[in-house]
PDB file of C-alpha atoms in Angstrom:
ATOM      1  CA  VAL A   1     -29.069  82.703  69.413  1.00  0.00           C
ATOM      2  CA  LYS A   2     -32.067  80.638  68.172  1.00  0.00           C
ATOM      3  CA  GLY A   3     -32.738  79.509  71.731  1.00  0.00           C
ATOM      4  CA  LYS A   4     -32.778  83.157  72.970  1.00  0.00           C
ATOM      5  CA  ILE A   5     -35.337  84.121  70.297  1.00  0.00           C
ATOM      6  CA  LEU A   6     -37.488  81.048  71.106  1.00  0.00           C
ATOM      7  CA  ILE A   7     -37.503  81.882  74.810  1.00  0.00           C
ATOM      8  CA  SER A   8     -38.195  85.634  74.097  1.00  0.00           C
ATOM      9  CA  SER A   9     -41.034  84.672  71.872  1.00  0.00           C
ATOM     10  CA  PHE A  10     -42.532  82.361  74.582  1.00  0.00           C
ATOM     11  CA  GLN A  11     -42.230  85.090  77.183  1.00  0.00           C
ATOM     12  CA  ILE A  12     -44.036  87.575  75.005  1.00  0.00           C
ATOM     13  CA  ILE A  13     -46.772  84.985  74.247  1.00  0.00           C
ATOM     14  CA  VAL A  14     -47.292  84.249  77.977  1.00  0.00           C
ATOM     15  CA  LEU A  15     -47.269  87.834  79.120  1.00  0.00           C
ATOM     16  CA  VAL A  16     -49.254  89.669  76.444  1.00  0.00           C
ATOM     17  CA  ARG A  17     -52.620  88.818  77.913  1.00  0.00           C
ATOM     18  CA  PRO A  18     -52.014  89.934  81.585  1.00  0.00           C
ATOM     19  CA  SER A  19     -49.811  92.884  80.762  1.00  0.00           C
ATOM     20  CA  TYR A  20     -51.919  94.558  78.061  1.00  0.00           C
ATOM     21  CA  ASP A  21     -55.343  93.091  78.900  1.00  0.00           C
ATOM     22  CA  VAL A  22     -55.626  91.560  75.387  1.00  0.00           C
ATOM     23  CA  HIS A  23     -58.507  89.208  74.828  1.00  0.00           C
ATOM     24  CA  LEU A  24     -57.400  86.359  72.600  1.00  0.00           C
ATOM     25  CA  PRO A  25     -59.428  83.485  71.143  1.00  0.00           C
ATOM     26  CA  ASP A  26     -59.853  80.434  73.260  1.00  0.00           C
ATOM     27  CA  SER A  27     -58.070  78.218  70.644  1.00  0.00           C
ATOM     28  CA  TRP A  28     -54.984  80.342  71.086  1.00  0.00           C
ATOM     29  CA  THR A  29     -55.082  80.571  74.869  1.00  0.00           C
ATOM     30  CA  ASN A  30     -55.670  76.862  75.326  1.00  0.00           C
ATOM     31  CA  TRP A  31     -52.571  76.243  73.326  1.00  0.00           C
ATOM     32  CA  THR A  32     -50.400  78.872  75.082  1.00  0.00           C
ATOM     33  CA  ASP A  33     -51.445  78.330  78.762  1.00  0.00           C
ATOM     34  CA  TRP A  34     -48.797  75.555  79.238  1.00  0.00           C
ATOM     35  CA  LEU A  35     -46.071  78.149  78.385  1.00  0.00           C
ATOM     36  CA  GLY A  36     -46.694  79.846  81.785  1.00  0.00           C
ATOM     37  CA  ILE A  37     -43.955  77.676  83.446  1.00  0.00           C
ATOM     38  CA  ILE A  38     -41.421  79.875  81.592  1.00  0.00           C
ATOM     39  CA  ASP A  39     -42.531  82.819  83.849  1.00  0.00           C
ATOM     40  CA  VAL A  40     -39.652  82.599  86.334  1.00  0.00           C
ATOM     41  CA  SER A  41     -40.999  85.488  88.365  1.00  0.00           C
ATOM     42  CA  SER A  42     -43.986  83.372  89.507  1.00  0.00           C
ATOM     43  CA  TRP A  43     -41.418  80.919  91.107  1.00  0.00           C
ATOM     44  CA  ALA A  44     -40.630  83.662  93.613  1.00  0.00           C
ATOM     45  CA  SER A  45     -43.927  83.275  95.263  1.00  0.00           C
ATOM     46  CA  PHE A  46     -43.955  79.526  95.216  1.00  0.00           C
ATOM     47  CA  GLY A  47     -45.389  78.120  98.503  1.00  0.00           C
ATOM     48  CA  TRP A  48     -47.368  81.264  99.387  1.00  0.00           C
ATOM     49  CA  PRO A  49     -51.123  80.869  99.261  1.00  0.00           C
ATOM     50  CA  ALA A  50     -52.655  83.328  96.856  1.00  0.00           C
ATOM     51  CA  GLY A  51     -54.208  86.255  98.650  1.00  0.00           C
ATOM     52  CA  CYS A  52     -52.046  85.857 101.858  1.00  0.00           C
ATOM     53  CA  VAL A  53     -49.393  88.168 100.589  1.00  0.00           C
ATOM     54  CA  SER A  54     -49.947  91.912  99.893  1.00  0.00           C
ATOM     55  CA  PHE A  55     -49.242  93.297  96.469  1.00  0.00           C
ATOM     56  CA  LEU A  56     -46.297  95.356  97.774  1.00  0.00           C
ATOM     57  CA  THR A  57     -44.709  92.259  99.277  1.00  0.00           C
ATOM     58  CA  GLN A  58     -45.279  90.337  96.112  1.00  0.00           C
ATOM     59  CA  LEU A  59     -43.743  93.228  94.132  1.00  0.00           C
ATOM     60  CA  VAL A  60     -40.651  93.387  96.353  1.00  0.00           C
ATOM     61  CA  VAL A  61     -40.089  89.591  96.326  1.00  0.00           C
ATOM     62  CA  THR A  62     -40.587  89.339  92.603  1.00  0.00           C
ATOM     63  CA  SER A  63     -38.184  92.187  92.007  1.00  0.00           C
ATOM     64  CA  LEU A  64     -35.507  90.979  94.481  1.00  0.00           C
ATOM     65  CA  ALA A  65     -35.679  87.245  93.683  1.00  0.00           C
ATOM     66  CA  PRO A  66     -33.591  87.483  90.548  1.00  0.00           C
ATOM     67  CA  TRP A  67     -30.877  89.298  92.453  1.00  0.00           C
ATOM     68  CA  LEU A  68     -30.914  86.584  95.050  1.00  0.00           C
ATOM     69  CA  PHE A  69     -30.593  83.945  92.336  1.00  0.00           C
ATOM     70  CA  ILE A  70     -27.671  85.883  90.898  1.00  0.00           C
ATOM     71  CA  ALA A  71     -25.874  86.262  94.191  1.00  0.00           C
ATOM     72  CA  ILE A  72     -26.214  82.461  94.883  1.00  0.00           C
ATOM     73  CA  ALA A  73     -24.984  81.601  91.380  1.00  0.00           C
ATOM     74  CA  SER A  74     -21.974  84.088  91.706  1.00  0.00           C
ATOM     75  CA  LEU A  75     -21.163  82.686  95.238  1.00  0.00           C
ATOM     76  CA  ALA A  76     -21.240  79.194  93.807  1.00  0.00           C
ATOM     77  CA  CYS A  77     -18.909  80.088  91.007  1.00  0.00           C
ATOM     78  CA  ILE A  78     -16.523  81.739  93.292  1.00  0.00           C
ATOM     79  CA  VAL A  79     -16.549  78.851  95.720  1.00  0.00           C
ATOM     80  CA  ARG A  80     -15.925  76.409  92.925  1.00  0.00           C
ATOM     81  CA  ARG A  81     -12.915  78.245  91.642  1.00  0.00           C
ATOM     82  CA  LEU A  82     -11.530  78.784  95.146  1.00  0.00           C
ATOM     83  CA  MET A  83     -11.858  75.013  95.919  1.00  0.00           C
ATOM     84  CA  ALA A  84      -9.937  74.152  92.711  1.00  0.00           C
ATOM     85  CA  SER A  85      -7.175  76.687  92.934  1.00  0.00           C
ATOM     86  CA  PRO A  86      -3.936  76.487  94.878  1.00  0.00           C
ATOM     87  CA  SER A  87      -3.634  78.620  98.128  1.00  0.00           C
ATOM     88  CA  ASN A  88      -1.272  81.203  96.487  1.00  0.00           C
ATOM     89  CA  GLU A  89      -3.850  82.007  93.670  1.00  0.00           C
ATOM     90  CA  LYS A  90      -6.994  82.785  95.662  1.00  0.00           C
ATOM     91  CA  GLU A  91      -7.314  86.393  94.487  1.00  0.00           C
ATOM     92  CA  ASN A  92      -7.084  85.320  90.789  1.00  0.00           C
ATOM     93  CA  ALA A  93      -9.545  82.444  91.508  1.00  0.00           C
ATOM     94  CA  MET A  94     -12.061  84.990  92.908  1.00  0.00           C
ATOM     95  CA  LYS A  95     -11.800  87.044  89.815  1.00  0.00           C
ATOM     96  CA  CYS A  96     -12.241  84.062  87.590  1.00  0.00           C
ATOM     97  CA  GLY A  97     -15.200  82.922  89.680  1.00  0.00           C
ATOM     98  CA  LEU A  98     -16.828  86.387  89.117  1.00  0.00           C
ATOM     99  CA  LEU A  99     -16.139  86.131  85.459  1.00  0.00           C
ATOM    100  CA  ASP A 100     -17.693  82.735  85.372  1.00  0.00           C
ATOM    101  CA  SER A 101     -20.825  83.996  87.042  1.00  0.00           C
ATOM    102  CA  THR A 102     -21.500  86.609  84.197  1.00  0.00           C
ATOM    103  CA  LEU A 103     -23.227  83.896  82.261  1.00  0.00           C
ATOM    104  CA  ALA A 104     -25.513  83.134  85.124  1.00  0.00           C
ATOM    105  CA  PHE A 105     -26.138  86.863  85.501  1.00  0.00           C
ATOM    106  CA  PHE A 106     -27.226  87.318  81.869  1.00  0.00           C
ATOM    107  CA  ALA A 107     -29.251  84.124  81.830  1.00  0.00           C
ATOM    108  CA  ILE A 108     -31.141  84.961  85.022  1.00  0.00           C
ATOM    109  CA  THR A 109     -31.831  88.611  84.035  1.00  0.00           C
ATOM    110  CA  PHE A 110     -32.980  87.471  80.589  1.00  0.00           C
ATOM    111  CA  LEU A 111     -35.394  84.918  82.006  1.00  0.00           C
ATOM    112  CA  CYS A 112     -36.757  87.133  84.840  1.00  0.00           C
ATOM    113  CA  ILE A 113     -36.953  90.634  83.232  1.00  0.00           C
ATOM    114  CA  THR A 114     -40.410  90.060  81.546  1.00  0.00           C
ATOM    115  CA  GLY A 115     -42.058  88.631  84.706  1.00  0.00           C
ATOM    116  CA  VAL A 116     -40.698  91.487  86.817  1.00  0.00           C
ATOM    117  CA  SER A 117     -41.817  94.021  84.260  1.00  0.00           C
ATOM    118  CA  GLN A 118     -45.275  92.459  84.140  1.00  0.00           C
ATOM    119  CA  THR A 119     -45.601  92.644  87.937  1.00  0.00           C
ATOM    120  CA  ILE A 120     -44.449  96.346  88.003  1.00  0.00           C
ATOM    121  CA  PHE A 121     -46.848  97.176  85.128  1.00  0.00           C
ATOM    122  CA  SER A 122     -49.777  95.511  86.797  1.00  0.00           C
ATOM    123  CA  SER A 123     -49.378  97.972  89.760  1.00  0.00           C
ATOM    124  CA  PHE A 124     -50.484 100.790  87.450  1.00  0.00           C
ATOM    125  CA  SER A 125     -53.716  99.107  86.593  1.00  0.00           C
TER     126      SER A 125
END
C-alpha cells in the first residue's frame, strides 16, 4: 500500500504542471523533473520524433498502448499456464492464466491512467 501511495504522489507531482498550467518555483521543478520517467504514457511515443506525429495519432496511441500492454501480459500469463499444465486441463489453465493476469491489468492501468488523462485533458487547451 505504501508503494501505491508513493507512485501516486510521484504521478501527481509530475503531471500537475502540464495538466493544470501551474507555475512552480525553479527549486521545486529542478528537483521533480527526474520523476518524469514514471510517466508511462510517454513511453508509447518512444522512437517517434517530436512533431512528426499529429496530436490525434498521439492521443490514440497513448490511449490504446496500455490496452496493448495488458493484452500482451494476459497472453503471456495464459501461455505460461498452458505450457505448465497437462493436456486434459487446458481450459482450467486458461482460466487460471486470466486470473494471473489481473495483477498486470491493475498495475498497468494504475501506472498509465494519469498519463492518458493528461493527454486527453491537453486536447481541451
